[in-house]
XYZ file of N, CA, C and O in Angstrom:
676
model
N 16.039 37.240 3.240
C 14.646 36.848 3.306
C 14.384 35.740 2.289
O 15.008 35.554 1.244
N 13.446 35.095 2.728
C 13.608 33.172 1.603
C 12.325 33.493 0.697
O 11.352 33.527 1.450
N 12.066 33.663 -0.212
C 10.990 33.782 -1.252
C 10.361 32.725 -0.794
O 10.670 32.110 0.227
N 8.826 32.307 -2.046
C 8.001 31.270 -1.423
C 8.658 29.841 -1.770
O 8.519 28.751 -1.215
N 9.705 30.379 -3.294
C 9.925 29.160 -3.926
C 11.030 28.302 -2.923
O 10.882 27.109 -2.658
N 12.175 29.152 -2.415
C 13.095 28.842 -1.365
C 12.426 27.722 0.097
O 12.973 26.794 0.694
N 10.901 28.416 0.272
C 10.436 27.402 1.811
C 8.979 25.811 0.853
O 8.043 25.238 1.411
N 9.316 25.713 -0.147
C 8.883 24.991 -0.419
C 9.593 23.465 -1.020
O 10.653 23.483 -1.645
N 8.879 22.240 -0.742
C 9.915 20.991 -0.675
C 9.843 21.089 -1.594
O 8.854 21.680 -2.028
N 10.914 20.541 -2.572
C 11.204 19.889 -3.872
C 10.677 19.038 -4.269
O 10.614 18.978 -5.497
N 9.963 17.834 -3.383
C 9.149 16.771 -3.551
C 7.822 16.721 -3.883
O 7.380 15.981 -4.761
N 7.150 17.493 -3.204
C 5.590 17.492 -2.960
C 5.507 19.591 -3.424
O 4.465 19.777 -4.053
N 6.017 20.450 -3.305
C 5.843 21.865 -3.493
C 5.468 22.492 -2.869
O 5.386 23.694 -3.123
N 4.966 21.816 -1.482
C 4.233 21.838 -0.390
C 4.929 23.247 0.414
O 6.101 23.479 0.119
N 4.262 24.169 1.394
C 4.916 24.647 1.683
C 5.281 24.214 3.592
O 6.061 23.283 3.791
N 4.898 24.672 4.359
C 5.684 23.863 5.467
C 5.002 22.452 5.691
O 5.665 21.436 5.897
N 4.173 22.468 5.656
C 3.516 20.754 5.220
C 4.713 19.995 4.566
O 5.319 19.045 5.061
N 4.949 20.617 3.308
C 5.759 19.684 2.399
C 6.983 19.727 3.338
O 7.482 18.623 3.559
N 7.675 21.000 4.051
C 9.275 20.813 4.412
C 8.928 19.305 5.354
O 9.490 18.300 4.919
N 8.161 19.153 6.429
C 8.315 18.445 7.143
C 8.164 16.868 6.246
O 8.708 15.811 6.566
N 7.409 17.071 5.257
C 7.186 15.381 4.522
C 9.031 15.368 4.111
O 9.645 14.320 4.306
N 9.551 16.237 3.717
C 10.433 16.521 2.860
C 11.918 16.350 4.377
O 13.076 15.948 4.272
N 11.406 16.690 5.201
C 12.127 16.158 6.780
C 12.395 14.823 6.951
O 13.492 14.272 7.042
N 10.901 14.191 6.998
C 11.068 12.617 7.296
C 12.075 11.751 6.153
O 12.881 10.838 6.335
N 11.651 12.453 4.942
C 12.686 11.570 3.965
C 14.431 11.846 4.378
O 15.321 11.099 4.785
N 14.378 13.036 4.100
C 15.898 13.378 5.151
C 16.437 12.640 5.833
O 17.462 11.983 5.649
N 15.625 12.725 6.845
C 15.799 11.854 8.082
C 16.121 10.486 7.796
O 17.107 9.919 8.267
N 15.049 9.803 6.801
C 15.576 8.386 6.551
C 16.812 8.127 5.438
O 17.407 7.049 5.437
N 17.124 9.111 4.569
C 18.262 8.982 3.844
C 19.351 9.391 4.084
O 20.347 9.371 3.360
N 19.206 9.851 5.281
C 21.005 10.176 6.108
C 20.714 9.292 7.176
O 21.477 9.595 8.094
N 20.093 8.488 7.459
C 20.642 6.795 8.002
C 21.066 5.960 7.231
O 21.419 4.845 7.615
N 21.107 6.328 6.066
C 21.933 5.519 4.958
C 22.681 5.928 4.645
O 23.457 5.162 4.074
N 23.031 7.148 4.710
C 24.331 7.832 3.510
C 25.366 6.722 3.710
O 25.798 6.137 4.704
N 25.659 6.633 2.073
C 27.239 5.764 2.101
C 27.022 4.172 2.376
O 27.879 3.292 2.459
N 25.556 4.076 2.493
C 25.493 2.766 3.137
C 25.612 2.135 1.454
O 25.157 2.861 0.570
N 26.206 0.833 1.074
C 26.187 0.360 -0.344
C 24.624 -1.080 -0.159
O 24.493 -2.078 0.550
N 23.868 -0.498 -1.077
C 22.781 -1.444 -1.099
C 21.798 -1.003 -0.653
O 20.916 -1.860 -0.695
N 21.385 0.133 -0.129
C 20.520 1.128 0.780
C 19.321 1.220 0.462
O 18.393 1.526 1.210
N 19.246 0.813 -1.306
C 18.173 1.619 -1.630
C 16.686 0.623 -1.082
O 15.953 1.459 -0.553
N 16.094 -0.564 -1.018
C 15.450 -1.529 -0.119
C 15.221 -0.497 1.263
O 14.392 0.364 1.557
N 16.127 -0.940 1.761
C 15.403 -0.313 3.138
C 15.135 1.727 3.099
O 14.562 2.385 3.968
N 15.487 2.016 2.387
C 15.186 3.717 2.274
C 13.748 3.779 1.891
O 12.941 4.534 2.436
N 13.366 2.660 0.590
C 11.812 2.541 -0.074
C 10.896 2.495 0.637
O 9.933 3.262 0.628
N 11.199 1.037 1.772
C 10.591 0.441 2.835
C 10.235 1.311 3.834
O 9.064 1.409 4.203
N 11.451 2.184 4.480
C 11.122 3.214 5.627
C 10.269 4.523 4.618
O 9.379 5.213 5.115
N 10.503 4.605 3.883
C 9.349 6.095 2.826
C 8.143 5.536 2.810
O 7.172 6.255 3.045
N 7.960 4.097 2.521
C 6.483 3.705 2.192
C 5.948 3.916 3.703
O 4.951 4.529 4.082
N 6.909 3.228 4.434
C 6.162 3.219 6.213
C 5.589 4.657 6.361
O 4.419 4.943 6.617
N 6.671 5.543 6.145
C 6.218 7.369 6.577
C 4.968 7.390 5.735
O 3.887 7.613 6.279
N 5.049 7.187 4.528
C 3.935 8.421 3.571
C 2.797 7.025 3.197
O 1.700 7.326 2.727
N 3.062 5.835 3.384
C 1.734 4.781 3.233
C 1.559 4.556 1.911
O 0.530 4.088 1.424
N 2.759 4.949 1.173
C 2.730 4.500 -0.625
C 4.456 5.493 -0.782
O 5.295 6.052 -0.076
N 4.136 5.158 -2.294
C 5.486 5.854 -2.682
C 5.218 6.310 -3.620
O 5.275 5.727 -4.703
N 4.783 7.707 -3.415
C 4.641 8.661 -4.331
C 6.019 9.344 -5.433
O 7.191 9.628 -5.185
N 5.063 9.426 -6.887
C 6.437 9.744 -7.589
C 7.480 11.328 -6.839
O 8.670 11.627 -6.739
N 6.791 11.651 -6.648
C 7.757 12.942 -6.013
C 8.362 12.081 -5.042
O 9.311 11.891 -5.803
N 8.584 11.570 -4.306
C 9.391 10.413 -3.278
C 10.311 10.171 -4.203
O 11.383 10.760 -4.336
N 9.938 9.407 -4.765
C 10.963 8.034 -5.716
C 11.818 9.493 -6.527
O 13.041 9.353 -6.542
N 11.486 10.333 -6.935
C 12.095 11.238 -8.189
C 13.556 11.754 -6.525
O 14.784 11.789 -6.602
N 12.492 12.094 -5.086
C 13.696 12.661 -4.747
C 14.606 12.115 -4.035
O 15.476 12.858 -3.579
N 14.663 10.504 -3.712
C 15.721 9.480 -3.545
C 16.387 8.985 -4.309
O 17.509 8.493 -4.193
N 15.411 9.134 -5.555
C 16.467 9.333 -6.825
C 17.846 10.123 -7.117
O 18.966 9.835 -7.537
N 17.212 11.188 -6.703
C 18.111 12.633 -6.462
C 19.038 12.458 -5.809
O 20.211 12.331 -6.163
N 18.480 12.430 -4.542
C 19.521 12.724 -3.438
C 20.442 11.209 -3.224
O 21.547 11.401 -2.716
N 20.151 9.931 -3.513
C 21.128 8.977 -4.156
C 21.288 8.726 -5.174
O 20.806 7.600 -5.307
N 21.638 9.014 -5.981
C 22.083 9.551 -7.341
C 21.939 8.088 -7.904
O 22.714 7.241 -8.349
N 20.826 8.170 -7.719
C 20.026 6.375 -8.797
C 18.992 6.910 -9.697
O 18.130 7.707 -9.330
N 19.081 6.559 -10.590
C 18.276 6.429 -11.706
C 16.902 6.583 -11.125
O 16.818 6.155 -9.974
N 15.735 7.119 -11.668
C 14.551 7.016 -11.795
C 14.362 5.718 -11.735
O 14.117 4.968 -10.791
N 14.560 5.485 -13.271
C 14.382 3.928 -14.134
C 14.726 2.495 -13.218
O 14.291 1.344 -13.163
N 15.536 3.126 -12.700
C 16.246 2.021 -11.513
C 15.297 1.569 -10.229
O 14.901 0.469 -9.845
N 15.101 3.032 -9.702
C 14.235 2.736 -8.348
C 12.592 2.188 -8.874
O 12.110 1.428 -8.033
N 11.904 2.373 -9.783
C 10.660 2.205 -10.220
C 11.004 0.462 -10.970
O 10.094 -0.152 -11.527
N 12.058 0.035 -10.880
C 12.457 -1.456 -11.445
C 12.432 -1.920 -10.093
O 12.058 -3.089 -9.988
N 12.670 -1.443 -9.226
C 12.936 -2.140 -7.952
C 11.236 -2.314 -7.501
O 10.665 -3.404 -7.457
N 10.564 -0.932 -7.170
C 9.837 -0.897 -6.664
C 7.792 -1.407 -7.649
O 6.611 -1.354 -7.309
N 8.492 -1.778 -8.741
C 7.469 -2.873 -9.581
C 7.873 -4.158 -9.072
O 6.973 -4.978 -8.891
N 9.068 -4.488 -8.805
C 9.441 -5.912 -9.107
C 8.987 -6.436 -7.993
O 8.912 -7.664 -8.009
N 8.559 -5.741 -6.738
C 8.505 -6.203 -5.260
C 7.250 -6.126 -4.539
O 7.172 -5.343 -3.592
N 6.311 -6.804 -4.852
C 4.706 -6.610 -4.513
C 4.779 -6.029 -3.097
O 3.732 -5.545 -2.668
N 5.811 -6.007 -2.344
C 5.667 -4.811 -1.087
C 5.702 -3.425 -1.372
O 5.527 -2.784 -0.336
N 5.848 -2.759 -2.303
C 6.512 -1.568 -2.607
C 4.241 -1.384 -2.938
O 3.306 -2.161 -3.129
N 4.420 -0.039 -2.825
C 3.430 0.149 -3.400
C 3.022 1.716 -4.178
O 3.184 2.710 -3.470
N 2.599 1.888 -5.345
C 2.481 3.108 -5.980
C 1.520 4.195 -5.709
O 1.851 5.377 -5.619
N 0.428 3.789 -5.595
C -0.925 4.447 -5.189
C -1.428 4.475 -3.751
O -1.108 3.467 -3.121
N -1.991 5.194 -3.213
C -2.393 5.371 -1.707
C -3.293 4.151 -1.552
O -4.170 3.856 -2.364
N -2.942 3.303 -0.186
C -3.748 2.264 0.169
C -5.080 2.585 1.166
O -4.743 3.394 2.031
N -6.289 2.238 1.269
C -7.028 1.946 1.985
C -6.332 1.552 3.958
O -5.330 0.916 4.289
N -7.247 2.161 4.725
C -7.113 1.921 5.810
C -6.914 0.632 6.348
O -6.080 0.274 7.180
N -8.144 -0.287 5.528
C -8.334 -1.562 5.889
C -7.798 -2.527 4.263
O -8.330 -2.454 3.155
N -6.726 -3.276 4.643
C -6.369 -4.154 3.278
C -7.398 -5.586 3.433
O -7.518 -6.291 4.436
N -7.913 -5.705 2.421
C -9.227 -6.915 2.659
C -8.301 -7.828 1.148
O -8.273 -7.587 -0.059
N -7.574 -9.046 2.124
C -6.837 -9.349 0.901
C -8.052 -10.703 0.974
O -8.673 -10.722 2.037
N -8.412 -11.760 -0.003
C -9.653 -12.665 -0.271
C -8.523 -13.616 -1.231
O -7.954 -13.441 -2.308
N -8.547 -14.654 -0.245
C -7.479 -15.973 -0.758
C -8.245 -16.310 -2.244
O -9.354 -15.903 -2.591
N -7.360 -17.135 -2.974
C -7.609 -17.499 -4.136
C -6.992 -18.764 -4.811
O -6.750 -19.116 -5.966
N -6.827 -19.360 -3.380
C -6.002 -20.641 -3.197
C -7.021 -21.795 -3.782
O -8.218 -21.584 -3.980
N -6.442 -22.888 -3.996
C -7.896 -24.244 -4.412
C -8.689 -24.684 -3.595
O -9.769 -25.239 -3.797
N -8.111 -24.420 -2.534
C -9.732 -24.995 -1.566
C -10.435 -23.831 -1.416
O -11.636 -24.101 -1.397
N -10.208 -22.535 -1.289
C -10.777 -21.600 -1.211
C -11.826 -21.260 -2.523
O -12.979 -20.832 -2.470
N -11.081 -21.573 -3.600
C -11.541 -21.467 -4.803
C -12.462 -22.897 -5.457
O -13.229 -22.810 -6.416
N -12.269 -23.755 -4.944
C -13.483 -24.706 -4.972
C -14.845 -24.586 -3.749
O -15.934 -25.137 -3.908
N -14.599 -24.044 -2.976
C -15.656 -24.065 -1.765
C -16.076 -22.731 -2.371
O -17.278 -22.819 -2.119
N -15.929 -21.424 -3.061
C -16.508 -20.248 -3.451
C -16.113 -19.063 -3.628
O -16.798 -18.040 -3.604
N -14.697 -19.201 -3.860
C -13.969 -18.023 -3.485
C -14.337 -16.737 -4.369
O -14.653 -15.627 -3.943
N -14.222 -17.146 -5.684
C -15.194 -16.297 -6.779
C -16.269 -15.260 -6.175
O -16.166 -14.074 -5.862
N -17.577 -16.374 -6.126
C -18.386 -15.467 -5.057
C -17.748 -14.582 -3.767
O -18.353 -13.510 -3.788
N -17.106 -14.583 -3.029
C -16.779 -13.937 -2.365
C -16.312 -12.268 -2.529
O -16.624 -11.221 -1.961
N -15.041 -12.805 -4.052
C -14.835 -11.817 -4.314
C -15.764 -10.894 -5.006
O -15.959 -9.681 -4.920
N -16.209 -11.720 -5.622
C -17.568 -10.370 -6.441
C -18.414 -9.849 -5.931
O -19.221 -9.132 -6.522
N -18.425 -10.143 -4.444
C -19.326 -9.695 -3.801
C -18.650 -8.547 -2.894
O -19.227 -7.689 -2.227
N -17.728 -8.695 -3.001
C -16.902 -7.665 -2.251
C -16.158 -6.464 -3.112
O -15.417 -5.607 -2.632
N -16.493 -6.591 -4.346
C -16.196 -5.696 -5.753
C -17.443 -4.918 -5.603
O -17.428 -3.694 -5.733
N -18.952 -5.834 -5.228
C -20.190 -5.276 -5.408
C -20.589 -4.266 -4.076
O -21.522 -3.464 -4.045
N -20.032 -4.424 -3.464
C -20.450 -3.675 -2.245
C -18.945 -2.876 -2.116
O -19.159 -1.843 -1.481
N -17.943 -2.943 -2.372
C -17.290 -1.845 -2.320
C -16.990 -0.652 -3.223
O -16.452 0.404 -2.889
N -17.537 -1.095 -4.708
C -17.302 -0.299 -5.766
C -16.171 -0.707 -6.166
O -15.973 0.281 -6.873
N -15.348 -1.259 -6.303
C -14.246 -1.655 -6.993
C -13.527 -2.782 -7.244
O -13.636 -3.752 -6.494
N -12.889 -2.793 -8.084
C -12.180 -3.899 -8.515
C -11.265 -4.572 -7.400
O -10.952 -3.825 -6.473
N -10.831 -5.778 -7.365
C -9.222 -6.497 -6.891
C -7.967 -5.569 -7.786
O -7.773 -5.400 -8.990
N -7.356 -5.155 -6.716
C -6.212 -4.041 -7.067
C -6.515 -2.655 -6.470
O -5.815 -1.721 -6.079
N -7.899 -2.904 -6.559
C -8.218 -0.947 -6.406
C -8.724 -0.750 -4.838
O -9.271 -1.587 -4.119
N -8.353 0.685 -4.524
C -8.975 1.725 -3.022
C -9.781 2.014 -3.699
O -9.920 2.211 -4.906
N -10.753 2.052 -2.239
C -12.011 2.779 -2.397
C -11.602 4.068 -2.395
O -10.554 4.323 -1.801
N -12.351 5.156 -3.062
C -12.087 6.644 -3.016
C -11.595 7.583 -1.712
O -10.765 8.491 -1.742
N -12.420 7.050 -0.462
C -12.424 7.644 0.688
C -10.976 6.588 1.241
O -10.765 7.041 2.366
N -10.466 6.034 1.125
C -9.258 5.353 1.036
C -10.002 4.197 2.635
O -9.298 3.641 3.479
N -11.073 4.178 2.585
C -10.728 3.460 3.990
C -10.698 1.491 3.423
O -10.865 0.651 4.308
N -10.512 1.103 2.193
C -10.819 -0.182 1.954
C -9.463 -0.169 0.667
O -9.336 0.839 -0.029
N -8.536 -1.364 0.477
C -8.103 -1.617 -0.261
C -8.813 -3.282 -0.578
O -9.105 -4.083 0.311
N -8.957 -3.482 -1.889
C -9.257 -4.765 -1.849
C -7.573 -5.646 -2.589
O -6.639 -5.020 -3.091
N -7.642 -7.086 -2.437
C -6.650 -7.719 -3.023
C -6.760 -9.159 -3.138
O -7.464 -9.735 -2.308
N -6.167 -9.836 -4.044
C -6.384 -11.210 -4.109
C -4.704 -11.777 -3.593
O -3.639 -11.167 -3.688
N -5.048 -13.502 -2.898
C -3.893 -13.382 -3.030
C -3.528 -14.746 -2.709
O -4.238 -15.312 -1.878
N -2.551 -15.383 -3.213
C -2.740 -17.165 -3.723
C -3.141 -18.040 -2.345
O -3.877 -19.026 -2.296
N -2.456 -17.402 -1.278
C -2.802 -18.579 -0.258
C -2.936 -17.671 1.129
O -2.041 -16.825 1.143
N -3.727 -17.607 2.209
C -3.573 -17.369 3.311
C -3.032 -18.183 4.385
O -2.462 -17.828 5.417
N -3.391 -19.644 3.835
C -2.743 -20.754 4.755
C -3.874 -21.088 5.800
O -3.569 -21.295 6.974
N -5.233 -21.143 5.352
C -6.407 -20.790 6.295
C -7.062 -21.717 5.692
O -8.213 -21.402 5.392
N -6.620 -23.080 5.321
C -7.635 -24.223 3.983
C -8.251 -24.562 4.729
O -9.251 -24.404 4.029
N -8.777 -25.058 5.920
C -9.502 -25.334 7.105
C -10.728 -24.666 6.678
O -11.792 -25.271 6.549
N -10.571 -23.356 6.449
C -11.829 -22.198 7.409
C -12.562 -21.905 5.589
O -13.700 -21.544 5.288
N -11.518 -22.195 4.789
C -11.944 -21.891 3.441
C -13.659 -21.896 3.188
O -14.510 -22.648 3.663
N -13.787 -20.777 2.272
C -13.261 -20.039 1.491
C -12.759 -18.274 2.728
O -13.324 -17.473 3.473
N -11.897 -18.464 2.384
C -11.117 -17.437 3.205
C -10.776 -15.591 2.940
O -10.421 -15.244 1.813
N -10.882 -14.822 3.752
C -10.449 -13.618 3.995
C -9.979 -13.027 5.029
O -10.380 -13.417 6.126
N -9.057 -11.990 4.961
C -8.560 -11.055 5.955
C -9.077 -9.900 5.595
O -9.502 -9.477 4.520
N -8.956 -9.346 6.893
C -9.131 -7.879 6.444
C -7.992 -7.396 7.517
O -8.148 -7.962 8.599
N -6.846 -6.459 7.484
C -5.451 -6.194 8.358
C -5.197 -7.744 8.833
O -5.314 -8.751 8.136
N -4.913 -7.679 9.866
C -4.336 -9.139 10.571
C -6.197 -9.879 11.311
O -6.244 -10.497 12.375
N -7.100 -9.677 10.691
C -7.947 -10.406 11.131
C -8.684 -11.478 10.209
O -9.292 -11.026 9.239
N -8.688 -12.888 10.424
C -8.833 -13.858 9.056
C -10.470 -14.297 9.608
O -10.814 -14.758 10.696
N -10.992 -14.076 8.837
C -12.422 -14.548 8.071
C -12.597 -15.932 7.645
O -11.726 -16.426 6.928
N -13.581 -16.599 7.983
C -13.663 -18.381 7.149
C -15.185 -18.704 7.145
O -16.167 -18.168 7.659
N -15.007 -19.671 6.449
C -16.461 -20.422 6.080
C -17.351 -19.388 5.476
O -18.557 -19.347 5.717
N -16.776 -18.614 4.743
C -17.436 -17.255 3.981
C -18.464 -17.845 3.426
O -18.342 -18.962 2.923
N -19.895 -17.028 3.440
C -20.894 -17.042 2.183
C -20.876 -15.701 1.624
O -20.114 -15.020 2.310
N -21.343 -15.081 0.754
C -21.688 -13.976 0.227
C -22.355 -13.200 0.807
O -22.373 -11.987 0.599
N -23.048 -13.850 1.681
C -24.499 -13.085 2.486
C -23.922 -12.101 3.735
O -24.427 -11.025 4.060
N -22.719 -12.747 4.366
C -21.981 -12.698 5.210
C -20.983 -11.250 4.899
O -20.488 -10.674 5.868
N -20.797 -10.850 3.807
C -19.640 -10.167 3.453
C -20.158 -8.787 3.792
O -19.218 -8.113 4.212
N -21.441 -8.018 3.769
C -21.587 -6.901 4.216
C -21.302 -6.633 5.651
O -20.640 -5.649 5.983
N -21.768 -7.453 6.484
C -21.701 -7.736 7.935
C -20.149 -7.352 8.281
O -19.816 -6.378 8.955
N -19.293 -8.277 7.707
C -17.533 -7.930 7.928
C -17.315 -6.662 7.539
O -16.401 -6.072 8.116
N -17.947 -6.065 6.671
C -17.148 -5.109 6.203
C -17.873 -3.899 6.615
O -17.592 -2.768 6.217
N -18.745 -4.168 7.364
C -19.663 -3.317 8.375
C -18.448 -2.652 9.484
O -18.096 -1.472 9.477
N -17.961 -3.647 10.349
C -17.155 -4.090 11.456
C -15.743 -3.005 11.477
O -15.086 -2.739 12.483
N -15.465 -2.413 9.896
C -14.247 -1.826 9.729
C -14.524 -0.804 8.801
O -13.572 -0.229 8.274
N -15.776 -0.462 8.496
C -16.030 1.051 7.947
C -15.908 2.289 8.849
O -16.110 3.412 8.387
């Protein structure tokens, strides 16, 4: 007979909730076994499953590929894809390029700090908004520029920014 501690993941403590989170990682680290260089795409497929990379993740690919803590958290700072904290539904990244940033980009963003509650870097609580800055969208035309997922925003005013973000609450 398996005690409680026996049906609970090592990762999360979870009990069948956790086995199955504790499944998918499985699953993606025995498509690697033995593979040399693995650890990139193991991060990549964990962030896809769980939508961040929680330290219980990283501690148990650590584990189970016998890499350093120190190692995988060097990888996964160094690589602005990797991500630590749970993201928002909707990523609202707000260019910060020079035409963007001479036509108003500033305003844009503070206005989108002001109506979402938070900073550039931070989720909203209810996770449905990540905000982000980010040097160029490649959108100098439409400037001052935003996305929100794969949908790009232009000729932004401030006035304008509740309206968008109406559209994806």
């Amino acid at each position: 007979m398996n005690s409680d501690k026996e049906n609970k993941c090592c990762c999360c403590g979870g009990g069948e909730a956790g086995k199955l989170a504790l499944d998918q990682l499985d699953a993606i680290l025995a498509k690697y076994q033995g593979v040399k260089g693995a650890l990139i795409p193991v991060l990549q497929e964990a962030q896809h499953a769980y939508g961040y990379l929680p330290k219980e993740i990283i501690q148990c690919i650590a584990e189970k590929m016998a890499i350093p803590v120190s190692q995988i958290y060097g990888v996964v700072t160094f690589y602005s894809q990797f991500h630590l904290n749970p993201r928002g539904k909707n990523i609202v990244r707000v260019c910060q390029g020079t035409a963007c940033h001479v036509r108003g980009a500033k305003a844009i963003l503070n206005m989108l700090e002001d109506n979402l509650k938070i900073k550039a870097g931070g989720t909203t609580p209810d996770l449905k908004f990540t905000l982000e800055t980010v040097a160029c969208i490649g959108a100098c035309g439409l400037a001052p520029v935003l996305m929100v997922n794969d949908d790009t925003h232009g000729r932004l005013t401030p006035e304008i920014i509740p309206e968008i973000l109406a559209k994806y609450a």
